[in-house]
Tab-separated table of C-alpha atoms and ligand atoms in Angstrom:
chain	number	residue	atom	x	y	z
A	1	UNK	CA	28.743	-21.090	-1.796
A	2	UNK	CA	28.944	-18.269	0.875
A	3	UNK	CA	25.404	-16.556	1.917
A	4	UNK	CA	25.902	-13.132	0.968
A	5	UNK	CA	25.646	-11.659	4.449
A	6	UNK	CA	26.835	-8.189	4.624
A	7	UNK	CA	25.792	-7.007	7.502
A	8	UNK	CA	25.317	-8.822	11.167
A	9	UNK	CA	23.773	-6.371	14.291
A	10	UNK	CA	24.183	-8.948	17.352
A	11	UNK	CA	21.481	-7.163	20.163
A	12	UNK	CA	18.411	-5.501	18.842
A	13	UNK	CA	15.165	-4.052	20.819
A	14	UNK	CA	13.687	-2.396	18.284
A	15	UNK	CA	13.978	-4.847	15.321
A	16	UNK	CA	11.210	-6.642	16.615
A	17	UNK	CA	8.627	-5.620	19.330
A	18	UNK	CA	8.447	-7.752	22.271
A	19	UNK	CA	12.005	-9.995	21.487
A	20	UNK	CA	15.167	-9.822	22.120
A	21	UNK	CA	16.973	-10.164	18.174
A	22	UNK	CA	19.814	-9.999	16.449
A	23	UNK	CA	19.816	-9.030	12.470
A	24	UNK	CA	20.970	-10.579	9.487
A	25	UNK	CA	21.175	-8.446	6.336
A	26	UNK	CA	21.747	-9.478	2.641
A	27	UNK	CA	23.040	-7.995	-0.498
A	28	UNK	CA	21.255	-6.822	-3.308
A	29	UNK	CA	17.625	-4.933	-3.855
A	30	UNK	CA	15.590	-5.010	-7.034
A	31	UNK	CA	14.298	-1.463	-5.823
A	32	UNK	CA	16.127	1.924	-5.482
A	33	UNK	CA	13.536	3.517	-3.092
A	34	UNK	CA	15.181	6.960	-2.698
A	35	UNK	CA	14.487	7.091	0.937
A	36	UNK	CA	15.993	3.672	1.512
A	37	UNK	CA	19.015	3.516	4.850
A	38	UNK	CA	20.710	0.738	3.261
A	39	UNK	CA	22.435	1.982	-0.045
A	40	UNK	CA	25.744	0.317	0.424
A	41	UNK	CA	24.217	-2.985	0.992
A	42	UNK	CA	21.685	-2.019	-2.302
A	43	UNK	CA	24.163	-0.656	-4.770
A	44	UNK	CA	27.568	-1.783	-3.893
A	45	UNK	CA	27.653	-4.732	-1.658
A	46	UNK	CA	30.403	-6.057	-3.037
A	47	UNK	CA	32.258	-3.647	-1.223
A	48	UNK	CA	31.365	-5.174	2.099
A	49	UNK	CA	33.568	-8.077	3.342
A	50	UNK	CA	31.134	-11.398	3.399
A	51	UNK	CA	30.963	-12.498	6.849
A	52	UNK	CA	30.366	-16.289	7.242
A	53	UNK	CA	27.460	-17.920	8.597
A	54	UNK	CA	29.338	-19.942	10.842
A	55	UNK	CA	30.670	-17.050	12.823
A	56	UNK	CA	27.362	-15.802	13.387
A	57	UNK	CA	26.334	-19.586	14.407
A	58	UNK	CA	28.880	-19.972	16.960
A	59	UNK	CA	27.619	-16.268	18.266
A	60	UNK	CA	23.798	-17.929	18.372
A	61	UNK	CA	25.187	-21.008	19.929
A	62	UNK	CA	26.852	-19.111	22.688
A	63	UNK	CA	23.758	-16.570	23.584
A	64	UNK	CA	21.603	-19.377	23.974
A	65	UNK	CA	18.590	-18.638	25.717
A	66	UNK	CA	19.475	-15.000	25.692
A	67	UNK	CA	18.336	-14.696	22.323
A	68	UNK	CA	14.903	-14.908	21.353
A	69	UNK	CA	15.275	-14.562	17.093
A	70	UNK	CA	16.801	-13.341	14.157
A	71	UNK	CA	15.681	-11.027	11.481
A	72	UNK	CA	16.295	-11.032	8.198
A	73	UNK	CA	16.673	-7.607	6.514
A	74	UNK	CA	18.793	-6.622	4.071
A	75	UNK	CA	18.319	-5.444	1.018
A	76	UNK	CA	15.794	-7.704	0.031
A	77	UNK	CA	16.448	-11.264	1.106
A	78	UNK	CA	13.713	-12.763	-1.048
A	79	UNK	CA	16.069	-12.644	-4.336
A	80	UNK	CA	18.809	-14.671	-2.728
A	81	UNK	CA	17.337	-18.368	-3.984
A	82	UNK	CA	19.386	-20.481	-1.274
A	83	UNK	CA	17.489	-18.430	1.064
A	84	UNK	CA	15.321	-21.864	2.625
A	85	UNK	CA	18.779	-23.482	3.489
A	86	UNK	CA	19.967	-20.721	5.710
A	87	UNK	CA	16.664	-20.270	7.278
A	88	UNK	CA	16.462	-23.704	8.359
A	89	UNK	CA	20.318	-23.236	9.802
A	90	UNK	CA	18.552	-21.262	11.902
A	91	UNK	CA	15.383	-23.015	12.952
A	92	UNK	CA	18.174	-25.873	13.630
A	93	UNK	CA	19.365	-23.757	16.642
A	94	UNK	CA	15.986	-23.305	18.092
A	95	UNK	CA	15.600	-19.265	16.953
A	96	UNK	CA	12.523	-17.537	15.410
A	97	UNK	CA	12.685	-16.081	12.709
A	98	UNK	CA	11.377	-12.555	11.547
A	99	UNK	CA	11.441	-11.707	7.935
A	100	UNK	CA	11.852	-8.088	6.170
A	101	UNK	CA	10.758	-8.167	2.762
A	102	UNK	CA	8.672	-5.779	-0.092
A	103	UNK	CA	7.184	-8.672	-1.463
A	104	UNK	CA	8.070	-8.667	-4.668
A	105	UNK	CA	8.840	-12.466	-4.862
A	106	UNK	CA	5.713	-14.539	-3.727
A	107	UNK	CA	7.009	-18.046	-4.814
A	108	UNK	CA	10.000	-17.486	-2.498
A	109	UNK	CA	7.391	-16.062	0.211
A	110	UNK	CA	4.869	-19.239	-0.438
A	111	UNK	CA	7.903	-21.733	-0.248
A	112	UNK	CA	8.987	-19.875	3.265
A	113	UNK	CA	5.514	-20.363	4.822
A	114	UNK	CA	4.684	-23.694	3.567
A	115	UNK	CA	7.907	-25.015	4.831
A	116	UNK	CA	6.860	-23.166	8.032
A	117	UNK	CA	10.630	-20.863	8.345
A	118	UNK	CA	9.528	-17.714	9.232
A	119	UNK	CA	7.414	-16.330	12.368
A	120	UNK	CA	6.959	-13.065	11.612
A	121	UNK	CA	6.949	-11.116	8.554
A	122	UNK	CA	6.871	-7.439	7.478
A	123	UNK	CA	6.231	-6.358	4.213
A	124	UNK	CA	6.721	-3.005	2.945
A	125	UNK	CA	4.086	-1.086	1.216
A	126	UNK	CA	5.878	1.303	-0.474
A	127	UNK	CA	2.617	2.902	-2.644
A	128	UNK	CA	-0.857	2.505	-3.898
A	129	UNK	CA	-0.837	-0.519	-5.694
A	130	UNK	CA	-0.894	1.436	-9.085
A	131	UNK	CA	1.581	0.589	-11.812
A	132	UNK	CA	2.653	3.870	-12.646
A	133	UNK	CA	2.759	5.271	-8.472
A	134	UNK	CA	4.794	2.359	-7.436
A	135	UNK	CA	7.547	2.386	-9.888
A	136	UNK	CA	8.103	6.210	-9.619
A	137	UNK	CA	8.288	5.872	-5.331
A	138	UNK	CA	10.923	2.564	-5.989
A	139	UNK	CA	12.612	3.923	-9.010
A	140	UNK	CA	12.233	0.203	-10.786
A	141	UNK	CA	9.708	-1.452	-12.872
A	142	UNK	CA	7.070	-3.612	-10.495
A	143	UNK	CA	4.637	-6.107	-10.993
A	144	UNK	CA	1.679	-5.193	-9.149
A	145	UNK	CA	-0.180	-8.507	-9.001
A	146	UNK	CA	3.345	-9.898	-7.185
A	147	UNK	CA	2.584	-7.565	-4.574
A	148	UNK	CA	-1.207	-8.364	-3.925
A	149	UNK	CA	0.046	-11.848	-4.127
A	150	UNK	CA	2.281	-11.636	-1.306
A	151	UNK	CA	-0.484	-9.467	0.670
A	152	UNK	CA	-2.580	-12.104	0.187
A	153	UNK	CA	-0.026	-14.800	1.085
A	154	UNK	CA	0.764	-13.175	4.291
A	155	UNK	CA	-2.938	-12.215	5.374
A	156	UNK	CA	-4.154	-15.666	4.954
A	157	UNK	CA	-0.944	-17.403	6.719
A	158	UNK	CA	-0.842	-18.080	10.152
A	159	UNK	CA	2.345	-16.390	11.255
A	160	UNK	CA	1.979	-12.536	12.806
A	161	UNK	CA	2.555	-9.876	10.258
A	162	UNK	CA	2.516	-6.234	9.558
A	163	UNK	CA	2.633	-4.037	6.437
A	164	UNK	CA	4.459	-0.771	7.230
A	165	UNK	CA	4.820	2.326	4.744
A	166	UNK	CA	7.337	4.912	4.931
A	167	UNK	CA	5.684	8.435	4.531
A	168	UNK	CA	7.929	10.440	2.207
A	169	UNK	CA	6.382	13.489	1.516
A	170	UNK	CA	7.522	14.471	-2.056
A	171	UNK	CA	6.486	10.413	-3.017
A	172	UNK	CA	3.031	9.811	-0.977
A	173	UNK	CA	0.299	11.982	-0.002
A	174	UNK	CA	-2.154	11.477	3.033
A	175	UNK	CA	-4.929	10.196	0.532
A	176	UNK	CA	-1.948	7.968	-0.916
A	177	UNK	CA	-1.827	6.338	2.293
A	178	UNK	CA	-5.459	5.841	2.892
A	179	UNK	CA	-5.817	4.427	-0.413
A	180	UNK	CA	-3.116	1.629	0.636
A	181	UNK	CA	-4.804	0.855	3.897
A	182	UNK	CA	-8.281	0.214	1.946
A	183	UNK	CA	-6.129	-1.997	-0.189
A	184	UNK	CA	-5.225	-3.621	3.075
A	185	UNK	CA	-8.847	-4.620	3.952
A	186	UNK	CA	-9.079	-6.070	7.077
A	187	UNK	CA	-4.928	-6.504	7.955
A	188	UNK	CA	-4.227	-7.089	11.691
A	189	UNK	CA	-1.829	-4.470	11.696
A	190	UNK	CA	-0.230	-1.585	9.150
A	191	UNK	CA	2.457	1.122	10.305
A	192	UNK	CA	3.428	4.353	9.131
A	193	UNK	CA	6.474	4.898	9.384
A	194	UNK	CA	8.085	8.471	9.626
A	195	UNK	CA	10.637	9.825	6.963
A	196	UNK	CA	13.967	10.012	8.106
A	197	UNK	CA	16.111	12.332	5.811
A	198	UNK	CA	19.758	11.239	7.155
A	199	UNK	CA	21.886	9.096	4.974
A	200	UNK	CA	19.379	8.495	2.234
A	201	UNK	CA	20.312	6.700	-0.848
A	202	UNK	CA	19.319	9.702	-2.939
A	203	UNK	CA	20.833	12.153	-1.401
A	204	UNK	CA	18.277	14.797	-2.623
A	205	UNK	CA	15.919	14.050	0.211
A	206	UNK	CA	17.920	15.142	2.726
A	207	UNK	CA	16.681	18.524	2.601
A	208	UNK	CA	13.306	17.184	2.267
A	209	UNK	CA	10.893	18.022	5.925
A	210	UNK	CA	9.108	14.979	7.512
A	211	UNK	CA	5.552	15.168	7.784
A	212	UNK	CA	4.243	16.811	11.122
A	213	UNK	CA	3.513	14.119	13.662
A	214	UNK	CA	0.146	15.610	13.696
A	215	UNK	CA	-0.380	14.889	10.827
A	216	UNK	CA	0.595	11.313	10.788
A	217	UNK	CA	-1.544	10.447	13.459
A	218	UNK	CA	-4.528	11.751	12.320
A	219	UNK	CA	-4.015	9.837	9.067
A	220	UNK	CA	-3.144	6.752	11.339
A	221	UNK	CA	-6.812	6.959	12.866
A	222	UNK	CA	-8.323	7.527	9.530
A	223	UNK	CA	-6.379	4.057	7.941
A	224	UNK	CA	-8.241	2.283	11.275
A	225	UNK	CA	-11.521	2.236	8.871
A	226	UNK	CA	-9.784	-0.659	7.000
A	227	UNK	CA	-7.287	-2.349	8.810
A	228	UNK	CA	-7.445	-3.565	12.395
A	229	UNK	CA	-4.421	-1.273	13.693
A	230	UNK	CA	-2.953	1.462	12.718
A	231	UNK	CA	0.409	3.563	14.134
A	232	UNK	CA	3.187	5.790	13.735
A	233	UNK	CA	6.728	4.554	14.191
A	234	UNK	CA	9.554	6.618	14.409
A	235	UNK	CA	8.478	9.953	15.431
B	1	SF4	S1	14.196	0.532	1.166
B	1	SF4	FE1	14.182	-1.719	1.065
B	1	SF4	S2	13.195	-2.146	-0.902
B	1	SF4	FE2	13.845	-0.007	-0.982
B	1	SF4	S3	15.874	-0.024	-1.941
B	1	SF4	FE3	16.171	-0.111	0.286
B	1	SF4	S4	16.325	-2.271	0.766
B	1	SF4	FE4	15.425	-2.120	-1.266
C-alpha cells in the first residue's frame, strides 16, 4: 500500500534550524486544534492526490549531498502504523530524519527511538497537562498519561528535541504556559510559538489578536526557571 503522503515541500530553512530539509507531510490528525495551518491535510485529505514515495526518492537521490534531512510533519504521522518502513526508506539514502509529532502515540514514539529512525523530534505541547484544558485547546478527547509518556520518552532519549507551544490567546494564558514549562522540568529546550490567525482551521480565530511580543518574551524568561531554554518563534 501507498504511504499517505499529501504533501512534499522540497527546500526548507526554517523546518529545522541549522539543516538544509525538505518536508514530508501525512494525512490524518486525531486532534482538531482550532489554530492548526494544516486543515486540508486534517479533515479532508482525501482530497489531495497521493504522491508516491518513489518520486520523492528519486528527488533525494538526485540532491545528494545537498540535502541534509527530511521532516516529517503532517498531520500527525504517529497514527500511520507503516510509519518504521518509510522511515528506514529514508535512513537507506543516508538522510536524517526530524520528526513532528503531539505525542499522543508513545508505542509508535518508543518503537522509532529504539530502532534508532529519528534525529530530532518536536513535540507539541498544546496545554497544561490537565484532562479537561487539553481537550477543550485540541477539540478531542486525550489521554494525559500518553502525553507525559512521550515527554518522558523524548527527555530521556538521546536524540535532540524540543517541545514548542503555540500561544493562542482565547485557549492559553501566560500562567497556562508557565504551568507547562514546570511540567517540563529540566527540558533542553521549549518554544513558544506565536499565534498566527491566517488560514486557521476554525475560522473563528482569525479575528482573534496575537499576544504582544512583549509579552511573550517576558513569559519566555519566566519558563527559563524550569527548562534549560526558552524562546519565541515566529514573531
Ligand atoms: S495543529 Fe497539529 S495536532 Fe493540531 S490538528 Fe493540526 S496537525 Fe493535528
Amino acid at each position: 500500500m501507498a504511504h499517505p503522503i499529501k504533501g512534499f515541500n522540497p527546500h526548507t530553512l526554517i523546518d529545522w534550524e541549522g539543516k538544509v530539509a525538505c518536508v514530508v507531510y501525512l494525512s490524518g490528525c486525531n486532534f482538531r486544534c482550532p489554530f492548526c495551518h494544516s486543515s486540508v491535510l486534517v479533515v479532508s485529505p482525501q482530497s489531495l492526490p497521493t504522491i508516491p514515495f518513489e518520486r520523492i526518492e528519486r528527488f533525494l537521490q538526485e540532491k545528494q549531498g545537498w540535502i541534509d534531512g527530511v521532516v516529517i510533519g503532517g498531520g500527525e504521522p504517529t497514527l500511520y502504523e507503516q510509519l518504521p518502513v518509510l522511515l528506514e526508506d529514508i535512513r537507506k539514502l543516508g538522510l536524517l530524519i526530524k520528526l513532528d509529532t503531539n505525542g499522543t502515540m508513545p508505542e509508535m514514539l518508543r518503537e522509532l527511538l529504539l530502532r534508532n529512525l529519528i534525529d530530532f523530534v518536536a513535540m507539541d505541547i498544546k496545554a497544561p497537562l490537565e484532562e479537561e484544558k487539553y481537550c477543550q485547546v485540541v477539540e478531542r478527547k486525550v489521554v494525559i498519561s500518553d502525553i507525559r509518556e512521550s515527554i518522558d520518552l523524548v527527555m530521556n532519549s538521546v536524540v535532540e528535541y524540543e517541545f514548542r507551544t503555540t500561544v493562542v490567546p482565547a485557549l492559553l494564558t501566560m500562567p497556562d504556559i508557565l504551568k507547562i514549562a514546570q511540567s517540563l522540568h529540566g527540558a533542553q529546550k521549549y518554544v513558544l510559538q506565536q499565534f498566527n490567525p491566517k488560514d486557521t482551521l476554525d475560522k473563528n480565530m482569525a479575528t482573534l489578536a496575537p499576544y504582544p511580543v512583549d509579552e511573550l518574551k517576558k513569559c519566555a524568561k519566566l519558563a527559563k526557571e524550569f527548562v534549560k531554554d526558552c524562546s519565541v518563534r515566529g514573531i
